Amino acid sequence: DGGITQSPKYLFRKEGQNVTLSCEQNLNHDAMYWYRQDPGQGLRLIYYSQIVNDFQKGDIAEGYSVSREKKESFPLTVTSAQKNPTAFYLCASTLLWGGASEYGYTFGSGTRLTVV
Amino acid sequence: SQQGEEDPQALSIQEGENATMNCSYKTSINNLQWYRQNSGRGLVHLILIRSNEREKHSGRLRVTLDTSKKSSSLLITASRAADTASYFCATDVPGYSTLTFGKGTMLLVSP
């Protein structure tokens, strides 16, 4: 089945540690996105990538890094510079045609990151 | 700044009733989309309405778009307990590369 897979589902990070969240899609989608979701604040864009080897900062990129070496994969690293990383992280993808999304985004099931 | 704002923030109804959620936005759009999110899960795309469309149906969902008022509504008819979720609108704005999501409406449907 085609879809977008995020792993792990739950992740615990110690203070000062970097952690990497995985996002893989087999939908042949062009663009991929990372969002952070905090209670009552909706979705905030961290990074996005429209083609391989290129990515753009979103609204809250500080303390995060990404790579897009393959079309199928868009991992997100939460660095120690991110002071409040506890949140629910969502990865999404879409085919590009015209505007930002003619077909809607497909989301993964999310990774819940907790600092311990 | 938030492009889409949903109203109400929370809605509680009984099974069988209709649920209406509204979304207002600030600038012109290419399209507007509605998504559902069950607790602790990812968002699921429900329906997309283009700027030149006024109404669209999908099963028990009915979406309207009024570009003159910069607003959209999502109607869920004959609600079921399984419709309990948060509902988000998202706007595709000309010149922007990504969708902008609102903060969502939490819908609770009681048996």
PDB file of N, CA and C in Angstrom, chain A residues 9 33 35 37 40-43 45 48 50 88 90 96 98-110 112, chain B residues 2 30-31 33 35 37 39-45 48 50 88 91-93 96-104:
ATOM      1  N   LYS A   9       7.193   6.080  16.694  1.00  0.00           N
ATOM      2  CA  LYS A   9       5.921   6.684  17.098  1.00  0.00           C
ATOM      3  C   LYS A   9       6.121   7.542  18.352  1.00  0.00           C
ATOM      4  N   TYR A  33       7.096  17.803   3.795  1.00  0.00           N
ATOM      5  CA  TYR A  33       6.977  18.865   4.785  1.00  0.00           C
ATOM      6  C   TYR A  33       7.105  18.302   6.196  1.00  0.00           C
ATOM      7  N   TYR A  35       5.912  19.452  10.101  1.00  0.00           N
ATOM      8  CA  TYR A  35       5.129  20.354  10.947  1.00  0.00           C
ATOM      9  C   TYR A  35       5.315  19.963  12.404  1.00  0.00           C
ATOM     10  N   GLN A  37       3.198  20.297  16.059  1.00  0.00           N
ATOM     11  CA  GLN A  37       1.877  20.572  16.594  1.00  0.00           C
ATOM     12  C   GLN A  37       1.947  20.595  18.111  1.00  0.00           C
ATOM     13  N   GLY A  40      -3.457  23.439  21.080  1.00  0.00           N
ATOM     14  CA  GLY A  40      -4.074  24.748  20.899  1.00  0.00           C
ATOM     15  C   GLY A  40      -3.386  25.668  19.906  1.00  0.00           C
ATOM     16  N   GLN A  41      -2.314  25.185  19.262  1.00  0.00           N
ATOM     17  CA  GLN A  41      -1.592  26.072  18.338  1.00  0.00           C
ATOM     18  C   GLN A  41      -1.646  25.602  16.903  1.00  0.00           C
ATOM     19  N   GLY A  42      -2.392  24.563  16.595  1.00  0.00           N
ATOM     20  CA  GLY A  42      -2.473  24.126  15.217  1.00  0.00           C
ATOM     21  C   GLY A  42      -1.146  23.597  14.720  1.00  0.00           C
ATOM     22  N   LEU A  43      -0.931  23.649  13.409  1.00  0.00           N
ATOM     23  CA  LEU A  43       0.295  23.142  12.793  1.00  0.00           C
ATOM     24  C   LEU A  43       1.209  24.306  12.425  1.00  0.00           C
ATOM     25  N   LEU A  45       4.860  25.165  10.434  1.00  0.00           N
ATOM     26  CA  LEU A  45       5.773  24.606   9.453  1.00  0.00           C
ATOM     27  C   LEU A  45       7.222  24.767   9.902  1.00  0.00           C
ATOM     28  N   TYR A  48      10.420  22.507   4.549  1.00  0.00           N
ATOM     29  CA  TYR A  48       9.807  21.802   3.455  1.00  0.00           C
ATOM     30  C   TYR A  48      10.799  21.655   2.307  1.00  0.00           C
ATOM     31  N   GLN A  50      10.831  20.721  -2.011  1.00  0.00           N
ATOM     32  CA  GLN A  50      10.052  20.476  -3.222  1.00  0.00           C
ATOM     33  C   GLN A  50      10.780  19.578  -4.214  1.00  0.00           C
ATOM     34  N   PHE A  88       4.337  17.147  19.135  1.00  0.00           N
ATOM     35  CA  PHE A  88       3.923  16.114  18.180  1.00  0.00           C
ATOM     36  C   PHE A  88       4.392  16.573  16.805  1.00  0.00           C
ATOM     37  N   LEU A  90       4.674  16.077  12.700  1.00  0.00           N
ATOM     38  CA  LEU A  90       3.967  15.480  11.572  1.00  0.00           C
ATOM     39  C   LEU A  90       4.718  15.725  10.281  1.00  0.00           C
ATOM     40  N   LEU A  96       3.166  18.027  -6.732  1.00  0.00           N
ATOM     41  CA  LEU A  96       3.130  19.447  -7.050  1.00  0.00           C
ATOM     42  C   LEU A  96       2.575  19.653  -8.452  1.00  0.00           C
ATOM     43  N   GLY A  98       0.963  23.311 -10.229  1.00  0.00           N
ATOM     44  CA  GLY A  98       0.357  24.619 -10.056  1.00  0.00           C
ATOM     45  C   GLY A  98       0.711  25.199  -8.691  1.00  0.00           C
ATOM     46  N   GLY A  99      -0.271  25.340  -7.840  1.00  0.00           N
ATOM     47  CA  GLY A  99      -0.068  25.987  -6.544  1.00  0.00           C
ATOM     48  C   GLY A  99       0.563  25.067  -5.522  1.00  0.00           C
ATOM     49  N   ALA A 100       0.356  25.414  -4.268  1.00  0.00           N
ATOM     50  CA  ALA A 100       0.986  24.671  -3.173  1.00  0.00           C
ATOM     51  C   ALA A 100       0.489  23.240  -3.128  1.00  0.00           C
ATOM     52  N   SER A 101      -0.762  23.033  -3.433  1.00  0.00           N
ATOM     53  CA  SER A 101      -1.288  21.670  -3.353  1.00  0.00           C
ATOM     54  C   SER A 101      -2.608  21.559  -4.085  1.00  0.00           C
ATOM     55  N   GLU A 102      -2.614  20.957  -5.245  1.00  0.00           N
ATOM     56  CA  GLU A 102      -3.853  20.723  -5.975  1.00  0.00           C
ATOM     57  C   GLU A 102      -4.562  19.462  -5.502  1.00  0.00           C
ATOM     58  N   TYR A 103      -3.824  18.611  -4.818  1.00  0.00           N
ATOM     59  CA  TYR A 103      -4.362  17.291  -4.476  1.00  0.00           C
ATOM     60  C   TYR A 103      -4.477  17.054  -2.981  1.00  0.00           C
ATOM     61  N   GLY A 104      -4.052  17.996  -2.193  1.00  0.00           N
ATOM     62  CA  GLY A 104      -4.074  17.776  -0.753  1.00  0.00           C
ATOM     63  C   GLY A 104      -2.811  17.095  -0.283  1.00  0.00           C
ATOM     64  N   TYR A 105      -2.537  17.262   0.994  1.00  0.00           N
ATOM     65  CA  TYR A 105      -1.370  16.638   1.602  1.00  0.00           C
ATOM     66  C   TYR A 105      -1.744  15.262   2.143  1.00  0.00           C
ATOM     67  N   THR A 106      -0.772  14.353   2.073  1.00  0.00           N
ATOM     68  CA  THR A 106      -0.887  13.072   2.765  1.00  0.00           C
ATOM     69  C   THR A 106       0.020  13.142   3.981  1.00  0.00           C
ATOM     70  N   PHE A 107      -0.541  12.854   5.134  1.00  0.00           N
ATOM     71  CA  PHE A 107       0.222  12.950   6.381  1.00  0.00           C
ATOM     72  C   PHE A 107       0.611  11.570   6.897  1.00  0.00           C
ATOM     73  N   GLY A 108       1.752  11.542   7.592  1.00  0.00           N
ATOM     74  CA  GLY A 108       2.112  10.369   8.372  1.00  0.00           C
ATOM     75  C   GLY A 108       1.340  10.369   9.682  1.00  0.00           C
ATOM     76  N   SER A 109       1.559   9.340  10.489  1.00  0.00           N
ATOM     77  CA  SER A 109       0.811   9.205  11.745  1.00  0.00           C
ATOM     78  C   SER A 109       1.478   9.915  12.911  1.00  0.00           C
ATOM     79  N   GLY A 110       2.629  10.527  12.671  1.00  0.00           N
ATOM     80  CA  GLY A 110       3.238  11.385  13.677  1.00  0.00           C
ATOM     81  C   GLY A 110       4.239  10.711  14.589  1.00  0.00           C
ATOM     82  N   ARG A 112       5.687  11.461  18.535  1.00  0.00           N
ATOM     83  CA  ARG A 112       5.568  12.277  19.756  1.00  0.00           C
ATOM     84  C   ARG A 112       6.919  12.283  20.450  1.00  0.00           C
TER      85      ARG A 112
ATOM     86  N   GLN B   2      -1.770  33.605  11.103  1.00  0.00           N
ATOM     87  CA  GLN B   2      -2.662  32.542  10.681  1.00  0.00           C
ATOM     88  C   GLN B   2      -3.500  33.013   9.509  1.00  0.00           C
ATOM     89  N   ASN B  30      -6.000  29.984  -4.028  1.00  0.00           N
ATOM     90  CA  ASN B  30      -6.168  29.070  -5.151  1.00  0.00           C
ATOM     91  C   ASN B  30      -7.233  28.027  -4.815  1.00  0.00           C
ATOM     92  N   ASN B  31      -7.129  27.482  -3.601  1.00  0.00           N
ATOM     93  CA  ASN B  31      -8.117  26.526  -3.111  1.00  0.00           C
ATOM     94  C   ASN B  31      -8.112  26.508  -1.596  1.00  0.00           C
ATOM     95  N   GLN B  33      -8.867  23.707   1.688  1.00  0.00           N
ATOM     96  CA  GLN B  33      -8.978  22.272   1.961  1.00  0.00           C
ATOM     97  C   GLN B  33      -9.408  22.061   3.411  1.00  0.00           C
ATOM     98  N   TYR B  35      -9.330  19.116   6.550  1.00  0.00           N
ATOM     99  CA  TYR B  35      -8.681  17.911   7.035  1.00  0.00           C
ATOM    100  C   TYR B  35      -9.304  17.499   8.361  1.00  0.00           C
ATOM    101  N   GLN B  37      -8.431  15.219  11.989  1.00  0.00           N
ATOM    102  CA  GLN B  37      -7.375  14.614  12.784  1.00  0.00           C
ATOM    103  C   GLN B  37      -7.997  13.927  13.993  1.00  0.00           C
ATOM    104  N   SER B  39      -7.523  11.918  17.532  1.00  0.00           N
ATOM    105  CA  SER B  39      -6.596  12.175  18.625  1.00  0.00           C
ATOM    106  C   SER B  39      -5.317  11.349  18.494  1.00  0.00           C
ATOM    107  N   GLY B  40      -4.160  12.029  18.509  1.00  0.00           N
ATOM    108  CA  GLY B  40      -2.881  11.342  18.453  1.00  0.00           C
ATOM    109  C   GLY B  40      -2.505  10.777  17.100  1.00  0.00           C
ATOM    110  N   ARG B  41      -3.223  11.188  16.061  1.00  0.00           N
ATOM    111  CA  ARG B  41      -2.967  10.657  14.727  1.00  0.00           C
ATOM    112  C   ARG B  41      -2.597  11.789  13.775  1.00  0.00           C
ATOM    113  N   GLY B  42      -2.243  11.416  12.532  1.00  0.00           N
ATOM    114  CA  GLY B  42      -1.974  12.413  11.503  1.00  0.00           C
ATOM    115  C   GLY B  42      -3.272  12.965  10.926  1.00  0.00           C
ATOM    116  N   LEU B  43      -3.135  14.007  10.114  1.00  0.00           N
ATOM    117  CA  LEU B  43      -4.312  14.601   9.475  1.00  0.00           C
ATOM    118  C   LEU B  43      -4.693  13.791   8.236  1.00  0.00           C
ATOM    119  N   VAL B  44      -5.980  13.776   7.965  1.00  0.00           N
ATOM    120  CA  VAL B  44      -6.501  13.092   6.784  1.00  0.00           C
ATOM    121  C   VAL B  44      -7.216  14.109   5.911  1.00  0.00           C
ATOM    122  N   HIS B  45      -6.857  14.150   4.644  1.00  0.00           N
ATOM    123  CA  HIS B  45      -7.473  15.088   3.709  1.00  0.00           C
ATOM    124  C   HIS B  45      -8.918  14.673   3.436  1.00  0.00           C
ATOM    125  N   LEU B  48     -11.332  19.246  -1.076  1.00  0.00           N
ATOM    126  CA  LEU B  48     -10.688  20.446  -1.607  1.00  0.00           C
ATOM    127  C   LEU B  48     -11.702  21.196  -2.448  1.00  0.00           C
ATOM    128  N   ARG B  50     -12.012  24.606  -4.978  1.00  0.00           N
ATOM    129  CA  ARG B  50     -11.230  25.605  -5.691  1.00  0.00           C
ATOM    130  C   ARG B  50     -11.904  26.977  -5.603  1.00  0.00           C
ATOM    131  N   PHE B  88      -9.551  20.802  10.527  1.00  0.00           N
ATOM    132  CA  PHE B  88      -8.715  21.937  10.167  1.00  0.00           C
ATOM    133  C   PHE B  88      -9.025  22.385   8.743  1.00  0.00           C
ATOM    134  N   THR B  91      -5.382  26.753   3.562  1.00  0.00           N
ATOM    135  CA  THR B  91      -5.509  27.557   2.359  1.00  0.00           C
ATOM    136  C   THR B  91      -4.253  27.481   1.503  1.00  0.00           C
ATOM    137  N   ASP B  92      -4.490  27.407   0.209  1.00  0.00           N
ATOM    138  CA  ASP B  92      -3.430  27.440  -0.819  1.00  0.00           C
ATOM    139  C   ASP B  92      -3.480  28.845  -1.408  1.00  0.00           C
ATOM    140  N   VAL B  93      -2.474  29.637  -1.076  1.00  0.00           N
ATOM    141  CA  VAL B  93      -2.460  31.059  -1.441  1.00  0.00           C
ATOM    142  C   VAL B  93      -1.518  31.289  -2.609  1.00  0.00           C
ATOM    143  N   TYR B  96       2.576  31.398  -2.586  1.00  0.00           N
ATOM    144  CA  TYR B  96       3.111  30.660  -1.442  1.00  0.00           C
ATOM    145  C   TYR B  96       3.325  29.205  -1.840  1.00  0.00           C
ATOM    146  N   SER B  97       4.376  28.614  -1.299  1.00  0.00           N
ATOM    147  CA  SER B  97       4.732  27.243  -1.673  1.00  0.00           C
ATOM    148  C   SER B  97       4.099  26.196  -0.779  1.00  0.00           C
ATOM    149  N   THR B  98       3.486  26.627   0.322  1.00  0.00           N
ATOM    150  CA  THR B  98       2.939  25.644   1.260  1.00  0.00           C
ATOM    151  C   THR B  98       1.523  26.040   1.664  1.00  0.00           C
ATOM    152  N   LEU B  99       0.775  25.054   2.144  1.00  0.00           N
ATOM    153  CA  LEU B  99      -0.532  25.337   2.723  1.00  0.00           C
ATOM    154  C   LEU B  99      -0.368  26.021   4.076  1.00  0.00           C
ATOM    155  N   THR B 100      -1.346  26.807   4.454  1.00  0.00           N
ATOM    156  CA  THR B 100      -1.386  27.404   5.787  1.00  0.00           C
ATOM    157  C   THR B 100      -2.599  26.849   6.513  1.00  0.00           C
ATOM    158  N   PHE B 101      -2.362  26.267   7.681  1.00  0.00           N
ATOM    159  CA  PHE B 101      -3.414  25.600   8.445  1.00  0.00           C
ATOM    160  C   PHE B 101      -3.948  26.504   9.549  1.00  0.00           C
ATOM    161  N   GLY B 102      -5.249  26.374   9.824  1.00  0.00           N
ATOM    162  CA  GLY B 102      -5.831  27.022  10.982  1.00  0.00           C
ATOM    163  C   GLY B 102      -5.571  26.217  12.241  1.00  0.00           C
ATOM    164  N   LYS B 103      -6.147  26.672  13.361  1.00  0.00           N
ATOM    165  CA  LYS B 103      -5.922  26.000  14.644  1.00  0.00           C
ATOM    166  C   LYS B 103      -6.915  24.877  14.893  1.00  0.00           C
ATOM    167  N   GLY B 104      -7.953  24.801  14.101  1.00  0.00           N
ATOM    168  CA  GLY B 104      -8.852  23.651  14.176  1.00  0.00           C
ATOM    169  C   GLY B 104     -10.078  23.847  15.035  1.00  0.00           C
TER     170      GLY B 104
END
